[in-house]
Amino acid sequence: MEFALYLIIFLFGILAGGLGATLGLGGGVLMILFFTLVVNIPIHKAVALSLLAVIASSSMAGSVYVHDRMTNIRLAMVLETCTVPGAVIGAFLALAMPGRIVEAVLATVLLYAGATSVRQVRSEKIVLHEDRLGIGGEYYDEARKSTVRYSVDRLKTGLFASLLAGLVSGIVGIGGGIIKVPIMNFIMKVPIKASAATSNFMVGVTAAASAVVYFSEGVVDLQMAVPTVFGIIIGALIGTRLLSQTQSPYLRTLLGFILLFFSGMMFLKAGGVLVW
Amino acid sequence: MVSAETTISWVLRVGVLLSATLLASGLFLGENVLWLGVLMLILTPFLRVSFAALYFLLHKDLRFFVITLYVILMLVIGSLLKI
């Protein structure tokens, strides 16, 4: 029985890792839904395992995509000064909260993520102004055959949003790429490709900041960590080798509706309507 | 520039592989090794940030070196706090 459960976790990990690499998701959202709705373990344990999945997924993707030179390490570090404290506080808050509240927060995050995916909120606008902090960047765009230069708009708003993203990530166990990419792209006007690569860098660090809290509080299920991490690693390997990153608008919309559906499920679970 | 990125990608690869090896052997050797495997996985992004700090220091980019040190400090404080 135990073995069958671990096998299922492993197989789902492959799926989440593969989809994560393909859709540019950390896989955290999929893992947390799987652990709470399918495996049906207590939400705090589910959050801890999901954070491990996010770290594995981000590290695997980072080892491949770092070569793309789209990652803006300076911008990532500036934003991390807010996401990391947020992620630590979020983890402590979550551990002090009853499971149902965590589930309600997760449902809200899914609602937000689903809505932004369906509406395809994305900005193509690029701003270029005086870059006093030196956090603007440039990258070579393969499709346009030219170098794209950009500066960072509305840093203060971005920092505040990053703090919130860190908090949320610490509470519900997602790396928060699904929140960080819109923050960078929509608020700070960083091109979508640079936002995605930079977010991947940040997601692993944010997840690790919360994971260490769950770990030292003994919430990490060591046995279940094995199939989770292995599944993600193999899934990420397959995903990055076989498929290039797809940014198909149809896929995004579909993903949005799936997230909205699961948001509803989580609200029902948090409200005690959905019990099994 | 190239070497820094290549180094970071190697750090990530080695971190994940080491953690996976520990987790796999932990299945036979017991909880303590599993614990080490999970710790190694969590430390991998910490290493990534440390390498970024080193990179800024080597490029005499002191402002970003300090910013990165601050991030590391936050990470360390987070790991030392207890309820």
Coordinates of C-alpha atoms in Angstrom, one line a residue:
Chain A
M1 CA 0.0 0.0 0.0
E2 CA 2.8 2.4 1.0
F3 CA 4.7 1.5 -2.1
A4 CA 1.7 2.1 -4.3
L5 CA 1.3 5.6 -2.8
Y6 CA 5.0 6.4 -3.3
L7 CA 4.7 5.2 -6.9
I8 CA 1.8 7.5 -7.5
I9 CA 3.6 10.5 -6.0
F10 CA 6.6 9.7 -8.2
L11 CA 4.5 9.5 -11.4
F12 CA 2.7 12.7 -10.6
G13 CA 6.0 14.3 -9.8
I14 CA 7.2 13.4 -13.4
L15 CA 4.0 15.0 -14.8
A16 CA 4.4 18.2 -12.6
G17 CA 8.1 18.5 -13.4
G18 CA 7.5 18.0 -17.1
L19 CA 4.6 20.5 -17.3
G20 CA 6.6 22.8 -15.1
A21 CA 9.5 22.9 -17.4
T22 CA 7.2 23.2 -20.5
L23 CA 4.7 25.8 -19.2
G24 CA 7.3 27.7 -17.2
L25 CA 5.5 26.9 -14.0
G26 CA 7.5 25.9 -10.9
G27 CA 5.3 22.8 -10.6
G28 CA 4.5 24.0 -7.1
V29 CA 0.8 24.7 -7.8
L30 CA 0.3 21.3 -9.3
M31 CA 2.1 19.5 -6.4
I32 CA 0.2 21.3 -3.7
L33 CA -3.2 20.5 -5.4
F34 CA -2.1 16.9 -5.8
F35 CA -1.0 16.5 -2.1
T36 CA -4.1 18.1 -0.6
L37 CA -6.8 16.9 -3.0
V38 CA -5.5 13.5 -4.0
V39 CA -3.1 12.2 -1.4
N40 CA -5.2 14.0 1.2
I41 CA -2.4 14.7 3.7
P42 CA -2.6 17.6 6.2
I43 CA -2.1 21.0 4.4
H44 CA 1.1 22.0 6.3
K45 CA 2.8 18.7 5.3
A46 CA 1.6 19.2 1.7
V47 CA 3.0 22.8 1.7
A48 CA 6.4 21.5 2.9
L49 CA 6.7 18.8 0.2
S50 CA 5.5 21.2 -2.5
L51 CA 8.3 23.6 -1.5
L52 CA 10.8 20.8 -2.0
A53 CA 9.3 20.2 -5.4
V54 CA 9.7 23.8 -6.3
I55 CA 13.3 23.9 -5.3
A56 CA 14.1 20.8 -7.3
S57 CA 12.2 22.2 -10.3
S58 CA 13.8 25.6 -10.2
S59 CA 17.3 24.2 -9.8
M60 CA 16.8 21.8 -12.7
A61 CA 15.4 24.6 -14.9
G62 CA 18.1 27.0 -13.8
S63 CA 20.9 24.6 -14.7
V64 CA 19.6 24.7 -18.3
Y65 CA 18.1 28.1 -18.8
V66 CA 20.8 30.1 -17.1
H67 CA 22.6 29.9 -20.4
D68 CA 19.9 31.9 -22.0
R69 CA 21.4 35.0 -20.4
M70 CA 17.9 36.4 -19.9
T71 CA 18.1 36.1 -16.1
N72 CA 18.6 39.5 -14.6
I73 CA 20.5 38.6 -11.4
R74 CA 20.7 42.2 -10.2
L75 CA 17.0 42.7 -10.4
A76 CA 16.5 39.2 -8.8
M77 CA 18.7 40.1 -5.8
V78 CA 17.0 43.5 -5.3
L79 CA 13.5 41.9 -5.2
E80 CA 14.8 39.0 -3.0
T81 CA 15.5 41.5 -0.2
C82 CA 11.7 41.6 0.1
T83 CA 10.6 38.1 -1.0
V84 CA 13.0 36.2 1.4
P85 CA 11.8 37.9 4.6
G86 CA 8.3 37.6 3.3
A87 CA 8.8 33.8 2.7
V88 CA 10.2 33.3 6.2
I89 CA 7.4 35.2 7.9
G90 CA 4.8 33.4 5.7
A91 CA 6.1 30.0 6.7
F92 CA 5.9 30.9 10.4
L93 CA 2.4 32.4 9.9
A94 CA 1.2 29.3 8.1
L95 CA 2.5 27.0 10.9
A96 CA 0.5 29.1 13.4
M97 CA -2.6 29.0 11.3
P98 CA -5.3 26.3 11.3
G99 CA -5.2 24.2 8.1
R100 CA -8.5 25.6 6.8
I101 CA -7.1 29.2 6.7
V102 CA -4.1 28.0 4.7
E103 CA -6.5 26.2 2.3
A104 CA -8.6 29.4 1.9
V105 CA -5.4 31.4 1.2
L106 CA -4.4 28.8 -1.4
A107 CA -7.9 29.0 -3.0
T108 CA -7.5 32.8 -3.2
V109 CA -4.1 32.5 -4.9
L110 CA -5.5 30.1 -7.4
L111 CA -8.3 32.4 -8.2
Y112 CA -5.9 35.3 -8.8
A113 CA -3.5 33.1 -10.8
G114 CA -6.3 31.6 -12.9
A115 CA -7.8 35.0 -13.6
T116 CA -4.5 36.5 -14.8
S117 CA -3.9 33.4 -17.0
V118 CA -7.4 33.6 -18.6
R119 CA -7.2 37.3 -19.2
Q120 CA -3.6 36.9 -20.6
V121 CA -2.4 39.9 -18.7
R122 CA 0.9 40.8 -20.2
S123 CA 2.7 43.9 -21.2
E124 CA 4.8 44.3 -24.3
K125 CA 5.6 47.9 -23.4
I126 CA 9.3 48.5 -22.7
V127 CA 10.4 51.6 -20.8
L128 CA 13.8 53.1 -21.0
H129 CA 14.7 55.8 -18.5
E130 CA 17.6 56.7 -16.4
D131 CA 18.8 53.5 -14.6
R132 CA 20.3 54.9 -11.4
L133 CA 20.3 51.5 -9.6
G134 CA 21.7 49.6 -12.6
I135 CA 19.0 47.0 -12.5
G136 CA 17.9 47.3 -16.1
G137 CA 19.0 44.7 -18.5
E138 CA 19.4 43.5 -22.0
Y139 CA 19.2 40.2 -23.8
Y140 CA 19.4 38.9 -27.4
D141 CA 16.0 38.1 -28.7
E142 CA 16.3 35.1 -31.0
A143 CA 12.9 35.8 -32.7
R144 CA 13.5 39.5 -33.3
K145 CA 17.2 39.0 -34.2
S146 CA 18.1 42.0 -32.1
T147 CA 19.2 43.0 -28.6
V148 CA 16.3 44.1 -26.4
R149 CA 17.2 46.8 -23.7
Y150 CA 14.9 47.6 -20.9
S151 CA 14.8 49.5 -17.6
V152 CA 12.7 48.7 -14.5
D153 CA 9.6 50.7 -13.9
R154 CA 7.9 51.4 -10.5
L155 CA 10.5 49.6 -8.3
K156 CA 8.7 50.6 -5.0
T157 CA 5.5 49.0 -6.1
G158 CA 7.4 46.0 -7.3
L159 CA 9.2 45.6 -4.0
F160 CA 5.9 45.7 -2.0
A161 CA 4.3 43.2 -4.4
S162 CA 7.4 41.0 -4.0
L163 CA 7.0 41.0 -0.2
L164 CA 3.4 39.9 -0.7
A165 CA 4.5 37.2 -3.2
G166 CA 7.1 35.9 -0.6
L167 CA 4.4 35.8 2.1
V168 CA 2.0 33.9 -0.1
S169 CA 4.7 31.5 -1.2
G170 CA 5.6 30.7 2.4
I171 CA 2.0 30.1 3.4
V172 CA 0.8 27.9 0.5
G173 CA 4.0 26.3 -0.7
I174 CA 4.3 27.6 -4.2
G175 CA 7.4 29.3 -5.5
G176 CA 5.3 32.1 -6.6
G177 CA 6.4 32.3 -10.2
I178 CA 2.7 32.6 -11.1
I179 CA 2.7 35.9 -9.1
K180 CA 6.2 37.1 -9.8
V181 CA 6.1 37.0 -13.5
P182 CA 3.0 39.4 -13.7
I183 CA 4.7 41.6 -11.1
M184 CA 7.8 42.0 -13.1
N185 CA 6.1 42.1 -16.5
F186 CA 3.0 44.1 -15.8
I187 CA 4.0 46.4 -13.0
M188 CA 7.8 46.8 -13.6
K189 CA 7.6 46.5 -17.4
V190 CA 10.3 43.9 -17.7
P191 CA 10.0 42.0 -21.0
I192 CA 8.1 38.7 -20.5
K193 CA 11.1 36.4 -21.4
A194 CA 13.4 38.2 -18.9
S195 CA 10.6 38.2 -16.3
A196 CA 10.2 34.4 -16.7
A197 CA 13.9 33.6 -16.5
T198 CA 14.5 36.0 -13.5
S199 CA 11.4 34.6 -11.8
N200 CA 12.8 31.1 -12.1
F201 CA 15.9 32.2 -10.3
M202 CA 13.9 33.9 -7.5
V203 CA 11.4 31.1 -7.1
G204 CA 14.1 28.6 -5.9
V205 CA 15.5 31.0 -3.4
T206 CA 12.0 32.0 -2.1
A207 CA 11.0 28.4 -1.7
A208 CA 14.2 27.5 0.1
A209 CA 13.7 30.4 2.5
S210 CA 10.3 29.0 3.6
A211 CA 11.4 25.3 3.2
V212 CA 14.1 25.7 5.8
V213 CA 11.5 26.9 8.4
Y214 CA 9.2 23.8 7.7
F215 CA 12.3 21.6 7.8
S216 CA 13.6 22.8 11.1
E217 CA 10.1 22.6 12.6
G218 CA 10.1 18.9 11.5
V219 CA 7.1 19.3 9.1
V220 CA 8.9 17.7 6.1
D221 CA 7.9 14.1 5.6
L222 CA 11.3 12.6 4.7
Q223 CA 9.8 9.4 3.2
M224 CA 7.5 11.2 0.8
A225 CA 10.2 13.7 -0.1
V226 CA 12.0 10.9 -2.0
P227 CA 9.4 10.1 -4.7
T228 CA 8.5 13.8 -4.9
V229 CA 12.0 15.0 -5.7
F230 CA 12.9 12.2 -8.0
G231 CA 9.6 12.6 -9.9
I232 CA 10.3 16.3 -10.4
I233 CA 13.9 15.8 -11.5
I234 CA 13.0 13.2 -14.1
G235 CA 10.0 15.2 -15.3
A236 CA 12.2 18.3 -15.6
L237 CA 14.8 16.4 -17.6
I238 CA 12.2 15.0 -20.0
G239 CA 10.5 18.4 -20.2
T240 CA 13.6 20.5 -21.0
R241 CA 15.0 17.9 -23.4
L242 CA 12.0 17.0 -25.5
L243 CA 10.0 20.2 -25.5
S244 CA 10.9 23.8 -25.9
Q245 CA 9.1 26.3 -23.6
T246 CA 5.7 26.8 -25.1
Q247 CA 3.9 30.1 -24.6
S248 CA 0.8 29.1 -26.6
P249 CA -2.0 31.5 -25.7
Y250 CA -4.6 28.6 -25.9
L251 CA -2.6 26.6 -23.4
R252 CA -2.4 29.6 -21.1
T253 CA -6.1 30.1 -21.2
L254 CA -6.8 26.4 -20.6
L255 CA -4.4 26.5 -17.7
G256 CA -6.2 29.5 -16.3
F257 CA -9.6 27.7 -16.4
I258 CA -8.1 24.6 -14.7
L259 CA -6.7 26.9 -11.9
L260 CA -10.1 28.5 -11.5
F261 CA -11.7 25.1 -11.2
F262 CA -9.3 24.0 -8.5
S263 CA -9.7 27.3 -6.8
G264 CA -13.4 26.5 -6.4
M265 CA -12.5 23.0 -5.1
M266 CA -10.1 24.5 -2.5
F267 CA -12.7 27.0 -1.3
L268 CA -15.1 24.1 -0.8
K269 CA -12.5 22.1 1.1
A270 CA -11.6 25.1 3.2
G271 CA -15.3 25.6 4.0
G272 CA -15.7 22.0 5.0
V273 CA -18.1 21.3 2.2
L274 CA -15.7 18.9 0.4
V275 CA -14.7 16.1 2.8
W276 CA -13.3 12.7 2.1
Chain B
M1 CA 30.3 36.6 -17.6
V2 CA 30.1 33.3 -19.3
S3 CA 32.2 31.5 -16.7
A4 CA 30.0 32.8 -13.9
E5 CA 26.8 31.5 -15.5
T6 CA 28.4 28.2 -16.3
T7 CA 29.6 27.9 -12.7
I8 CA 26.2 28.6 -11.4
S9 CA 24.6 26.1 -13.6
W10 CA 27.1 23.5 -12.4
V11 CA 26.5 24.4 -8.8
L12 CA 22.8 23.7 -9.4
R13 CA 23.4 20.5 -11.2
V14 CA 25.8 19.1 -8.5
G15 CA 23.5 20.3 -5.7
V16 CA 20.5 18.5 -7.1
L17 CA 22.4 15.3 -8.0
L18 CA 24.1 15.1 -4.6
S19 CA 20.7 15.6 -2.9
A20 CA 19.1 12.9 -5.2
T21 CA 22.0 10.5 -4.4
L22 CA 21.6 11.1 -0.7
L23 CA 17.8 10.6 -0.9
A24 CA 18.2 7.4 -2.9
S25 CA 20.8 5.9 -0.5
G26 CA 18.6 7.1 2.4
L27 CA 16.0 4.6 1.4
F28 CA 18.5 1.9 2.4
L29 CA 20.6 3.7 5.0
G30 CA 17.8 5.3 7.0
E31 CA 16.2 8.6 8.1
N32 CA 19.5 10.4 8.9
V33 CA 20.7 10.2 5.3
L34 CA 17.2 11.1 4.0
W35 CA 17.4 14.2 6.3
L36 CA 20.8 15.1 4.8
G37 CA 19.4 14.7 1.3
V38 CA 16.5 17.1 2.0
L39 CA 18.9 19.6 3.7
M40 CA 21.2 19.4 0.6
L41 CA 18.3 20.2 -1.7
I42 CA 17.2 23.2 0.5
L43 CA 20.8 24.5 0.5
T44 CA 21.2 24.4 -3.3
P45 CA 19.5 27.8 -3.8
F46 CA 21.5 29.2 -0.8
L47 CA 24.6 28.2 -2.7
R48 CA 23.3 29.8 -5.8
V49 CA 22.9 33.1 -4.0
S50 CA 26.3 32.8 -2.4
F51 CA 27.8 32.4 -5.9
A52 CA 26.0 35.5 -7.0
A53 CA 27.6 37.3 -4.0
L54 CA 31.0 36.1 -5.0
Y55 CA 30.4 37.1 -8.6
F56 CA 29.5 40.7 -7.5
L57 CA 32.5 40.8 -5.3
L58 CA 34.9 39.7 -8.0
H59 CA 33.4 42.3 -10.3
K60 CA 33.9 44.9 -7.6
D61 CA 30.2 45.6 -7.7
L62 CA 30.0 46.5 -4.1
R63 CA 26.4 47.8 -4.0
F64 CA 25.1 44.5 -5.3
F65 CA 27.5 42.6 -3.2
V66 CA 26.0 44.2 -0.1
I67 CA 22.4 43.7 -1.4
T68 CA 23.2 40.0 -1.9
L69 CA 24.8 39.7 1.5
Y70 CA 21.6 41.1 3.0
V71 CA 19.6 38.4 1.2
I72 CA 22.0 35.7 2.6
L73 CA 21.6 37.2 6.1
M74 CA 17.8 37.0 5.8
L75 CA 18.1 33.4 4.7
V76 CA 20.4 32.5 7.6
I77 CA 18.2 34.3 10.1
G78 CA 15.2 32.4 8.7
S79 CA 17.0 29.1 9.3
L80 CA 18.0 29.9 12.8
L81 CA 14.6 31.2 14.1
K82 CA 12.5 28.8 16.1
I83 CA 8.9 29.1 17.2

